XYZ file of C-alpha atoms in Angstrom:
697
model
C 11.165 17.088 -18.189
C 11.077 18.314 -21.771
C 9.569 21.686 -22.621
C 6.249 21.152 -24.467
C 5.813 23.625 -27.298
C 8.431 25.971 -25.757
C 6.081 26.935 -22.939
C 7.436 28.913 -20.006
C 8.015 26.742 -16.917
C 6.709 27.528 -13.451
C 8.501 26.849 -10.160
C 7.705 23.126 -10.256
C 10.342 22.615 -12.943
C 12.997 22.421 -10.207
C 11.246 19.620 -8.284
C 12.039 15.885 -8.328
C 8.463 14.608 -7.970
C 7.154 13.219 -11.261
C 3.676 14.510 -10.362
C 4.920 18.053 -9.816
C 7.009 17.885 -12.978
C 3.890 16.880 -14.919
C 2.549 20.364 -14.058
C 5.813 22.266 -14.554
C 4.682 23.794 -17.862
C 1.116 24.613 -16.889
C 0.253 28.308 -17.292
C -0.891 28.159 -13.658
C 1.813 29.833 -11.587
C 2.292 26.796 -9.357
C 4.446 26.820 -6.239
C 5.592 23.690 -4.445
C 4.561 23.570 -0.785
C 7.047 26.021 0.688
C 7.401 29.014 2.946
C 7.942 31.082 -0.199
C 4.385 30.315 -1.305
C 2.816 31.232 2.025
C 4.884 34.395 2.276
C 3.689 35.388 -1.193
C 0.072 34.776 -0.137
C 0.545 36.929 2.960
C 2.234 39.676 0.962
C -0.531 39.768 -1.661
C -3.317 39.058 0.860
C -4.567 36.172 -1.294
C -6.104 32.821 -0.394
C -4.307 29.664 -1.475
C -5.538 27.154 -4.048
C -4.045 23.864 -2.831
C -4.192 20.959 -5.298
C -3.075 17.526 -4.097
C -2.698 14.445 -6.292
C -0.243 11.861 -7.561
C 1.371 10.990 -10.853
C -0.765 7.959 -11.758
C -4.128 9.505 -10.808
C -6.452 9.455 -13.830
C -8.760 12.268 -12.695
C -5.728 14.378 -11.772
C -4.734 14.110 -15.437
C -8.264 15.022 -16.519
C -8.381 18.127 -14.324
C -4.962 19.199 -15.551
C -5.990 18.834 -19.193
C -9.323 20.602 -18.748
C -8.284 23.394 -16.389
C -4.627 23.719 -15.471
C -3.443 23.688 -19.102
C -6.134 26.172 -20.092
C -4.888 29.766 -20.398
C -8.195 31.323 -19.286
C -8.528 29.134 -16.200
C -4.876 29.698 -15.329
C -5.288 33.473 -15.600
C -8.254 33.380 -13.217
C -6.465 31.147 -10.714
C -3.331 33.278 -10.832
C -5.374 36.443 -10.302
C -7.297 35.219 -7.282
C -4.986 32.700 -5.585
C -1.480 31.689 -4.813
C -1.508 28.153 -6.233
C 0.308 25.227 -4.581
C 0.788 21.703 -5.928
C 1.496 18.756 -3.586
C 2.426 15.161 -4.390
C 0.432 13.169 -1.832
C 2.929 10.298 -1.959
C 5.806 12.582 -1.009
C 3.840 14.593 1.560
C 1.256 12.239 3.078
C 1.254 14.437 6.189
C -0.292 17.296 4.191
C -2.559 14.915 2.289
C -3.853 13.145 5.418
C -4.651 16.419 7.126
C -6.509 18.024 4.230
C -8.217 14.795 3.195
C -9.675 14.735 6.712
C -10.773 18.327 6.106
C -12.476 17.333 2.857
C -14.238 14.373 4.444
C -15.379 16.498 7.385
C -16.690 19.293 5.133
C -18.193 17.248 2.281
C -18.669 13.705 3.597
C -16.361 12.226 0.958
C -12.870 12.535 -0.469
C -10.553 11.479 -3.253
C -7.990 12.809 -5.689
C -7.387 15.286 -7.096
C -7.967 16.920 -3.722
C -8.771 20.633 -3.908
C -8.527 22.741 -0.754
C -8.798 26.502 -0.328
C -6.829 27.786 2.635
C -5.848 31.088 4.158
C -2.211 32.251 4.094
C -1.846 30.861 7.643
C -2.913 27.340 6.515
C -6.524 27.421 7.740
C -8.874 25.570 5.331
C -12.229 27.131 4.430
C -13.345 25.113 1.368
C -12.755 21.546 0.163
C -13.589 19.333 -2.794
C -12.062 16.883 -5.234
C -12.320 17.050 -9.037
C -13.794 20.202 -10.553
C -14.549 20.579 -14.294
C -13.551 23.730 -16.117
C -17.105 25.091 -15.987
C -20.088 23.947 -13.940
C -21.474 20.658 -15.232
C -24.122 18.203 -14.003
C -24.444 19.987 -10.670
C -20.684 20.039 -10.086
C -19.298 23.557 -9.716
C -16.621 24.534 -12.231
C -13.196 26.016 -11.541
C -14.209 29.285 -13.224
C -17.327 29.734 -11.081
C -15.532 28.657 -7.917
C -12.748 31.158 -8.536
C -15.148 34.031 -9.184
C -17.190 33.226 -6.076
C -14.144 33.002 -3.822
C -12.755 36.259 -5.242
C -15.985 37.998 -4.243
C -16.175 36.399 -0.797
C -12.505 37.062 -0.046
C -13.137 40.759 -0.652
C -16.502 41.058 1.109
C -16.730 38.260 3.708
C -13.196 37.355 4.686
C -14.063 37.415 8.372
C -16.803 34.817 7.849
C -14.421 32.619 5.854
C -11.772 32.712 8.571
C -14.382 31.964 11.232
C -15.489 28.941 9.195
C -11.843 27.892 8.922
C -11.437 28.174 12.703
C -14.456 25.921 13.142
C -12.919 23.346 10.792
C -9.650 23.444 12.735
C -11.449 22.879 16.016
C -13.205 19.874 14.482
C -9.864 18.490 13.273
C -8.278 18.983 16.668
C -11.147 17.133 18.341
C -10.849 14.289 15.803
C -7.134 14.046 16.534
C -7.624 13.707 20.293
C -7.869 10.254 21.812
C -9.562 9.078 24.987
C -7.839 5.867 26.099
C -10.172 3.020 26.977
C -9.925 -0.606 28.013
C -7.729 -3.019 26.118
C -9.872 -4.660 23.396
C -10.539 -8.345 23.995
C -11.525 -11.336 21.878
C -15.072 -10.025 21.465
C -13.786 -7.318 19.102
C -12.397 -10.031 16.805
C -15.810 -11.716 16.652
C -17.514 -8.401 15.959
C -14.996 -7.579 13.233
C -15.650 -10.918 11.565
C -19.418 -10.426 11.702
C -19.142 -6.954 10.152
C -16.948 -8.251 7.329
C -19.324 -11.170 6.760
C -22.221 -8.716 6.453
C -20.559 -6.690 3.692
C -18.932 -9.677 1.943
C -19.932 -10.271 -1.694
C -20.617 -14.033 -1.829
C -20.857 -14.075 -5.617
C -17.698 -12.195 -6.543
C -15.692 -12.013 -3.333
C -14.425 -8.817 -1.791
C -16.349 -6.428 0.401
C -19.005 -3.868 -0.361
C -20.192 -2.670 -3.742
C -18.427 -0.967 -6.625
C -15.862 0.461 -6.630
C -14.128 -2.491 -4.954
C -10.621 -2.398 -3.568
C -8.501 -5.475 -2.788
C -7.904 -4.409 0.877
C -5.517 -7.292 1.681
C -5.460 -6.634 5.445
C -9.130 -7.705 5.594
C -7.977 -11.079 4.289
C -4.977 -11.265 6.637
C -7.335 -10.758 9.575
C -9.774 -13.386 8.301
C -6.944 -15.906 8.016
C -6.058 -15.275 11.644
C -9.690 -15.449 12.685
C -10.026 -18.821 10.929
C -6.863 -20.021 12.661
C -8.200 -18.950 16.065
C -11.822 -20.104 15.768
C -11.728 -22.806 13.051
C -14.657 -20.937 11.463
C -14.434 -22.191 7.878
C -16.534 -19.258 6.598
C -13.612 -16.901 7.283
C -11.259 -18.978 5.130
C -13.902 -19.296 2.404
C -14.201 -15.505 2.217
C -10.440 -15.244 1.786
C -10.242 -17.903 -0.925
C -13.253 -16.589 -2.830
C -11.815 -13.081 -2.863
C -8.304 -14.084 -3.899
C -9.475 -16.405 -6.675
C -12.032 -14.040 -8.196
C -9.610 -11.118 -8.073
C -6.859 -13.086 -9.798
C -9.326 -14.276 -12.471
C -10.823 -10.827 -13.031
C -9.783 -7.891 -15.166
C -8.249 -6.235 -12.112
C -5.401 -8.699 -12.644
C -3.058 -8.221 -15.597
C -3.109 -11.717 -17.113
C -0.330 -10.976 -19.597
C 2.214 -8.964 -17.616
C 0.963 -9.820 -14.128
C 0.370 -7.531 -11.170
C -2.873 -6.043 -9.847
C -4.522 -2.806 -10.892
C -5.558 -0.425 -8.134
C -9.271 -1.189 -7.889
C -12.286 -2.438 -9.813
C -15.024 -0.079 -10.953
C -17.555 -2.935 -10.814
C -18.470 -5.777 -8.477
C -17.171 -8.715 -10.612
C -13.600 -7.282 -10.661
C -13.826 -6.936 -14.470
C -13.227 -3.269 -15.318
C -10.352 -1.872 -13.269
C -8.907 1.528 -12.768
C -5.739 0.559 -14.575
C -2.985 2.145 -12.495
C -0.691 -0.223 -10.603
C 0.609 0.672 -7.143
C 3.634 -0.887 -5.456
C 1.869 -1.173 -2.102
C -0.988 -3.210 -3.605
C 1.485 -5.682 -5.086
C 3.309 -6.058 -1.769
C 0.257 -6.548 0.427
C -1.417 -8.910 -2.041
C 1.747 -11.021 -2.308
C 1.602 -11.414 1.479
C -2.097 -12.344 1.385
C -1.599 -14.960 -1.353
C 1.467 -16.404 0.397
C -0.253 -16.718 3.750
C -3.252 -18.370 2.103
C -0.897 -20.806 0.361
C 0.676 -21.580 3.716
C -2.733 -21.986 5.377
C -4.277 -24.206 2.673
C -1.322 -25.828 0.905
C -2.941 -24.947 -2.460
C -0.272 -24.083 -5.026
C -2.600 -21.793 -6.994
C -1.976 -19.072 -4.399
C 1.794 -19.527 -4.485
C 1.717 -19.328 -8.288
C -0.154 -16.030 -8.266
C 2.280 -14.616 -5.700
C 5.176 -15.662 -7.950
C 3.594 -13.944 -10.943
C 3.131 -10.690 -9.052
C 6.742 -10.881 -7.872
C 7.826 -11.466 -11.480
C 6.058 -8.229 -12.439
C 7.664 -6.240 -9.615
C 11.184 -7.524 -10.248
C 10.821 -7.023 -14.012
C 9.085 -3.650 -14.209
C 9.232 -1.941 -10.820
C 12.821 -2.456 -9.636
C 15.561 0.145 -9.954
C 19.140 -0.818 -10.845
C 20.116 0.126 -7.274
C 17.597 -2.329 -5.825
C 14.872 0.012 -4.631
C 11.307 -0.395 -5.878
C 9.460 2.201 -7.946
C 6.126 3.560 -6.774
C 3.524 3.122 -9.513
C 2.525 2.820 -13.143
C -0.083 5.079 -14.699
C -3.554 4.066 -15.846
C -3.208 6.122 -19.024
C -1.045 5.862 -22.121
C -1.262 8.020 -25.221
C -3.864 10.059 -23.373
C -6.307 7.162 -22.949
C -7.086 5.195 -19.826
C -6.283 1.492 -20.130
C -5.148 1.687 -23.755
C -1.990 -0.318 -23.030
C -3.987 -3.247 -21.596
C -6.976 -3.508 -23.969
C -7.403 -5.603 -27.128
C -9.797 -5.651 -30.031
C -11.073 -8.989 -31.310
C -9.551 -8.232 -34.724
C -6.076 -7.525 -33.375
C -6.043 -10.716 -31.329
C -7.208 -12.758 -34.318
C -4.441 -11.380 -36.507
C -1.804 -12.190 -33.895
C -2.991 -15.626 -32.766
C -4.565 -17.180 -35.843
C -7.862 -19.034 -35.995
C -7.087 -22.124 -33.886
C -5.269 -20.347 -31.067
C -7.805 -17.527 -31.128
C -10.603 -20.013 -30.469
C -8.807 -21.215 -27.346
C -7.956 -17.709 -26.135
C -11.535 -16.501 -26.666
C -12.879 -19.410 -24.633
C -10.369 -18.913 -21.809
C -10.367 -15.106 -21.561
C -13.914 -14.166 -22.595
C -13.017 -12.162 -25.698
C -15.931 -10.753 -27.735
C -16.166 -9.013 -31.097
C -18.139 -6.141 -29.589
C -15.958 -5.893 -26.472
C -16.471 -7.603 -23.144
C -17.280 -4.772 -20.745
C -19.928 -2.089 -20.430
C -18.242 1.041 -21.731
C -21.150 3.470 -21.316
C -20.102 4.711 -17.887
C -16.403 4.897 -18.712
C -14.068 7.019 -20.766
C -12.746 3.878 -22.507
C -13.683 3.304 -26.197
C -16.081 0.474 -27.021
C -15.264 -2.696 -28.906
C -12.261 -3.527 -26.724
C -11.587 -6.451 -24.410
C -10.091 -6.998 -20.985
C -8.715 -10.548 -20.727
C -10.296 -12.253 -17.723
C -11.314 -15.750 -16.711
C -14.651 -17.037 -15.485
C -14.010 -20.789 -15.696
C -11.479 -22.908 -13.845
C -8.815 -24.826 -15.749
C -10.607 -28.079 -14.999
C -13.977 -26.777 -16.290
C -12.468 -25.355 -19.463
C -10.286 -28.406 -20.094
C -13.321 -30.677 -19.832
C -15.196 -28.551 -22.365
C -12.254 -28.675 -24.768
C -11.506 -32.342 -24.041
C -7.852 -31.788 -23.085
C -5.965 -32.090 -19.817
C -5.835 -29.025 -17.574
C -2.014 -29.169 -17.592
C -1.949 -29.079 -21.401
C -4.460 -26.249 -21.379
C -2.444 -24.097 -18.990
C 0.787 -24.799 -20.870
C -0.803 -23.685 -24.131
C -2.370 -20.587 -22.559
C 0.999 -19.616 -21.075
C 2.494 -19.724 -24.572
C -0.295 -17.546 -25.969
C -0.012 -15.064 -23.107
C 3.726 -14.759 -23.673
C 3.159 -14.119 -27.375
C 0.678 -11.343 -26.626
C 2.909 -9.930 -23.886
C 5.791 -9.626 -26.361
C 3.508 -7.771 -28.782
C 2.193 -5.538 -25.992
C 5.711 -4.590 -24.957
C 6.041 -2.746 -28.278
C 3.124 -0.453 -27.400
C 3.575 2.931 -25.750
C 3.849 2.105 -22.055
C 2.018 3.959 -19.294
C 4.222 6.417 -17.429
C 6.156 4.976 -14.512
C 6.545 6.952 -11.308
C 10.136 6.035 -10.552
C 10.466 7.623 -7.132
C 11.471 5.214 -4.372
C 9.500 5.617 -1.152
C 10.748 4.246 2.156
C 7.368 3.063 3.432
C 6.265 1.240 0.278
C 9.714 -0.317 -0.073
C 9.328 -1.581 3.487
C 6.150 -3.401 2.466
C 7.802 -4.958 -0.589
C 10.811 -6.017 1.488
C 8.406 -7.785 3.856
C 6.618 -9.479 0.944
C 9.799 -10.662 -0.783
C 11.404 -11.855 2.434
C 8.275 -13.861 3.230
C 8.253 -15.254 -0.322
C 11.876 -16.294 -0.073
C 11.155 -18.082 3.182
C 7.915 -19.845 2.222
C 8.795 -20.678 -1.383
C 12.448 -21.504 -0.810
C 13.627 -19.028 -3.446
C 16.868 -17.262 -2.491
C 16.451 -14.803 -5.361
C 13.437 -13.306 -3.604
C 15.373 -13.023 -0.351
C 18.332 -11.409 -2.112
C 15.998 -8.871 -3.741
C 14.585 -8.010 -0.317
C 18.111 -7.632 1.082
C 19.163 -5.394 -1.787
C 16.217 -3.060 -1.213
C 16.751 -2.957 2.551
C 20.432 -2.209 2.106
C 19.536 0.518 -0.414
C 17.186 2.185 2.076
C 19.744 1.944 4.879
C 22.481 3.464 2.736
C 20.522 6.046 0.701
C 17.383 6.949 2.637
C 18.639 8.012 6.013
C 20.614 10.936 7.341
C 22.100 11.306 10.813
C 20.462 8.014 11.763
C 16.957 9.140 10.776
C 15.004 7.881 7.790
C 14.124 10.057 4.827
C 11.043 9.769 2.649
C 11.951 9.743 -1.037
C 14.763 8.952 -3.460
C 14.650 9.905 -7.134
C 17.422 10.390 -9.699
C 20.128 10.495 -7.058
C 18.270 12.981 -4.860
C 17.187 11.970 -1.351
C 14.985 14.335 0.619
C 11.841 14.979 2.668
C 11.335 13.990 6.296
C 10.100 10.471 6.959
C 6.746 9.910 8.641
C 5.388 7.225 10.935
C 4.568 4.826 8.080
C 8.135 5.022 6.768
C 9.485 3.825 10.084
C 6.870 1.193 10.891
C 6.605 -0.323 7.404
C 10.376 -0.492 7.071
C 10.719 -2.102 10.519
C 8.129 -4.674 9.368
C 10.300 -5.389 6.339
C 13.414 -5.748 8.502
C 11.664 -8.182 10.841
C 10.613 -10.398 7.940
C 14.106 -10.121 6.498
C 15.702 -11.211 9.753
C 13.514 -14.322 9.907
C 14.469 -15.146 6.307
C 18.229 -14.498 6.579
C 18.875 -14.688 10.341
C 21.378 -11.880 9.928
C 21.418 -10.142 13.355
C 22.194 -6.811 11.666
C 18.614 -6.593 10.380
C 17.137 -7.312 13.810
C 19.488 -4.796 15.401
C 18.439 -2.145 12.872
C 14.757 -2.970 13.440
C 15.216 -2.438 17.181
C 17.070 0.832 16.667
C 14.498 2.256 14.254
C 11.619 1.053 16.425
C 13.082 2.953 19.384
C 13.583 6.008 17.185
C 9.913 5.740 16.202
C 8.972 5.896 19.877
C 11.299 8.849 20.470
C 10.013 10.874 17.512
C 6.317 10.042 17.169
C 4.951 8.838 20.529
C 2.115 10.733 22.222
C 3.057 10.829 25.898
C -0.396 12.038 26.930
C -2.940 9.929 25.064
C -0.753 7.075 23.836
C -0.332 5.974 20.263
C 1.762 7.556 17.541
C 1.390 10.808 15.667
C 1.912 10.699 11.914
C 4.573 13.416 12.012
C 7.706 13.690 14.151
C 8.043 16.044 17.112
C 10.170 18.469 15.085
C 8.081 18.330 11.883
C 6.566 21.349 10.144
C 3.616 22.852 12.006
C 0.462 22.134 10.000
C -1.787 23.520 12.783
C -3.069 20.037 13.650
C -0.768 17.147 14.516
C -2.538 14.319 12.790
C -2.673 10.674 13.841
C -3.928 7.720 11.830
C -5.430 4.424 12.940
C -7.977 3.618 10.218
C -6.721 0.818 7.956
C -7.664 2.056 4.482
C -5.877 1.225 1.238
C -2.821 0.795 3.459
C -2.616 -0.371 7.056
C -2.113 2.529 9.430
C 1.267 3.194 10.995
C -0.263 2.658 14.443
C -1.586 -0.775 13.483
C 1.777 -1.865 12.087
C 3.642 -0.351 15.054
C 1.507 -2.417 17.424
C 2.457 -5.748 15.904
C 6.079 -4.644 15.392
C 6.437 -3.973 19.107
C 4.771 -7.269 19.999
C 7.115 -9.219 17.708
C 10.189 -7.384 18.954
C 9.236 -8.125 22.549
C 8.900 -11.817 21.791
C 12.238 -11.758 19.957
C 14.206 -9.866 22.609
C 12.340 -10.220 25.896
C 11.978 -6.439 26.358
C 8.630 -6.241 28.172
C 8.423 -2.451 27.744
C 7.558 -3.033 24.083
C 4.400 -4.934 25.052
C 3.365 -1.929 27.122
C 3.791 0.306 24.069
C 1.626 -2.044 21.979
C -1.069 -2.185 24.635
C -1.121 1.601 25.006
C -1.666 1.972 21.263
C -4.612 -0.422 21.381
C -6.066 1.325 24.448
C -5.681 4.793 22.954
C -7.914 3.874 20.000
C -10.061 1.365 21.885
C -13.386 3.141 21.366
C -12.896 3.483 17.616
C -11.896 -0.156 17.295
C -14.815 -1.460 19.323
C -17.365 0.626 17.409
C -16.262 -0.383 13.891
C -13.648 -3.135 14.111
C -13.964 -4.007 10.404
C -12.405 -0.599 9.630
C -9.303 -1.550 11.627
C -8.521 -5.041 10.397
C -4.742 -4.741 10.550
C -5.108 -3.612 14.146
C -7.310 -6.682 14.687
C -4.340 -8.767 13.488
C -2.277 -7.054 16.186
C -4.929 -7.691 18.834
C -5.083 -11.337 17.757
C -1.320 -11.526 18.359
C -1.682 -9.717 21.680
C -4.346 -12.118 22.909
C -2.273 -15.168 21.993
C -1.422 -17.909 21.981
C 1.931 -16.910 20.527
C 4.755 -19.254 19.651
C 8.433 -18.453 20.138
C 10.920 -20.718 18.366
C 14.692 -20.788 18.771
C 16.648 -22.990 16.385
C 20.076 -23.794 17.822
C 22.227 -24.759 14.845
C 24.205 -23.582 11.846
C 22.124 -21.984 9.091
C 23.867 -23.777 6.225
C 23.645 -27.237 7.772
C 21.051 -29.631 6.394
C 19.608 -30.505 9.819
C 18.953 -26.815 10.519
C 17.379 -26.347 7.098
C 15.108 -29.346 7.677
C 13.780 -27.838 10.910
C 13.282 -24.442 9.247
C 11.481 -25.983 6.258
C 9.078 -27.816 8.549
C 8.576 -24.658 10.564
C 7.734 -22.631 7.458
C 5.250 -25.231 6.240
C 2.838 -24.474 9.107
C 0.573 -21.408 9.165
C 1.391 -19.873 12.542
C 0.941 -16.125 12.066
C 1.578 -15.343 15.729
C 5.065 -16.758 15.968
C 8.612 -15.418 16.001
C 11.793 -17.321 15.151
C 15.391 -16.823 16.285
C 18.449 -18.675 15.054
C 21.220 -19.338 17.608
C 24.395 -20.394 15.790
C 27.803 -20.902 17.347
C 30.780 -18.540 17.284
C 30.669 -14.780 16.716
C 27.288 -14.913 14.968
C 25.856 -16.537 18.085
C 27.296 -13.804 20.294
C 25.731 -11.147 18.086
C 22.232 -12.541 18.506
C 22.820 -13.183 22.242
C 23.399 -9.446 22.692
C 19.954 -8.762 21.262
C 18.175 -11.749 22.874
C 20.135 -12.719 26.027
C 17.620 -15.407 27.024
C 18.806 -17.749 24.248
C 22.350 -18.218 25.644
C 21.526 -21.574 27.213
C 19.652 -22.891 24.196
C 22.302 -25.029 22.494
C 22.256 -27.993 20.087
C 21.420 -31.313 21.734
C 23.964 -34.065 21.027
C 25.461 -31.963 18.249
C 22.196 -31.815 16.270
C 20.231 -28.732 15.252
C 17.582 -28.321 17.943
C 14.247 -26.509 18.067
C 13.221 -24.892 21.357
C 9.525 -24.009 21.352
C 7.715 -21.857 23.895
C 4.016 -21.103 23.807
C 2.361 -18.536 26.057
C 5.294 -18.375 28.481
C 5.587 -22.164 28.769
C 8.470 -24.040 27.108
C 8.192 -27.488 25.584
C 10.762 -30.271 25.369
C 13.393 -29.407 22.716
C 13.317 -31.546 19.580
C 15.854 -32.419 16.894
C 13.508 -34.298 14.578
C 11.475 -32.530 11.865
C 8.452 -34.781 12.298
C 8.413 -34.164 16.044
C 8.638 -30.429 15.398
C 5.622 -30.526 13.074
C 3.656 -32.452 15.676
C 4.395 -29.832 18.323
C 3.511 -26.962 16.005
C 0.208 -28.468 14.877
């Protein structure tokens, strides 16, 4: 990172994290999270000012500009504290623990996350964003620092006692009391809770701010499949369509912003996260498969176009995020004035673009509650192609073709603007999600380029992000480091499972099995069941945290549950079902109280309850008769199915080693043959695609 105005760097200048490097020339004497920092705090008998954020966090930038770049604030912080900066995306173990602290102490959380801790890592104060000085009832950094300096000198015993109380609370939160295995009633309750908080006008759940939360939609698709309750599917379609029409979607360059600040999905927080793209691709693809409506496939393709164009490294890994800000202003890259659009498009085309994307001379969003200047526009759609085409008296195909041309013209102009910063670190867990999304896309859309992109990323992770057989967390600029956590293992195994079913390369299934077993060895709780977030030999953070809640991302425990269920169906190893059931039992009380907060786990329970479908295709992958069976298989929405390919020769022997039960399943009369089993009962094998569809439906 370049030296701004010849300022003196702090210790963060030697880090690889883009977020830490953004603070490398602050006058705050930042340390990275390290034993050196805690030793310094012990030596000087100082508390620690722990600041946690990430590179694309808007309010992290604001707090840096207001406080951490300010010489007076920095002098106060340096006098009173030892200051530590943490990138939450590199160290989610630290972030999860102290976010739980913040939520327990204040009732809310967010980033930047500000925690005050003792030199032995005991937290005694928590908050999020603090202004430089107290403002609108929010305490300022100056006042906070002065107050803590006084208390640390006069009431340190009381502070440490409060910290001990917080730790006891955290330890109690982390304990589990295994209960009964959740049954179908929890699926019904989860649906009812989601229906209660569903926004029927705009889609999505709850009020502003609104997050996409794709696993809610994945659960609703499965609930619709199980119960035939059309309301579940309608909630999915309403949400996906309104999101893709809203300002949360980048209509020129594609991809979804992180969340909407309002209910209609108009005004987003403009950062783009890799995990959102991956999970939303999966949601749109599954909805395409469930409904047959190409609109969902088209949106998935657009999001993939964005990821492959802007978020893919030359080595094949996927970058983490793009910032909300450019040139110091949030959303500047994405916003347009009416005048600028008119000058670019001309009168006739401008009339069409205004009608389609709701452009106004005075701007098309309420700017009063934002930091964004007025008079600007966020392109978004409120009318369908058919409605708009009827108004303009043209065909919807002609309309969309013309709009695509105009969007491309504006995209080319926008590319010349100063781009938001890109966080180019490659994370194992988020790459696992994108591998799963691309592998699924390759399979459902018949596009080998998507599958090859998934393979390239998986091979990159396997060759660059593991050491001595174990996964590592982060790769950036040739440097691989940091211990992997539960999500890295489970999300990557998910990606490998999808990749196997798209390529039928046994190497990916073998690696999924190996890493799944390593997950059990490193993270399993032998007493209460379920998985810890950190490995057995990880750094001691005083509380060994575990995660089940499905928030912006599914939890590692939820994904591990369905991974083990799929692997059991693929290999016949019944011990893996026991692991999955123990996870569900260990968190049973939480799930049954608020199932809508655990929707990815509800997907796992749906799989566990069955019926499940196991398919073995005996045939050669490249042969047309095999491809016909696979195409028919992929045309049917069967979320609770697994597929094995049993070819002849050495490839067949490889898969037989992993799934011995398929040895006798051979082609019938020399034709590719589908063997279907459902809930431990096998049906008559078929060689005809139409017969296969009939059995599946």
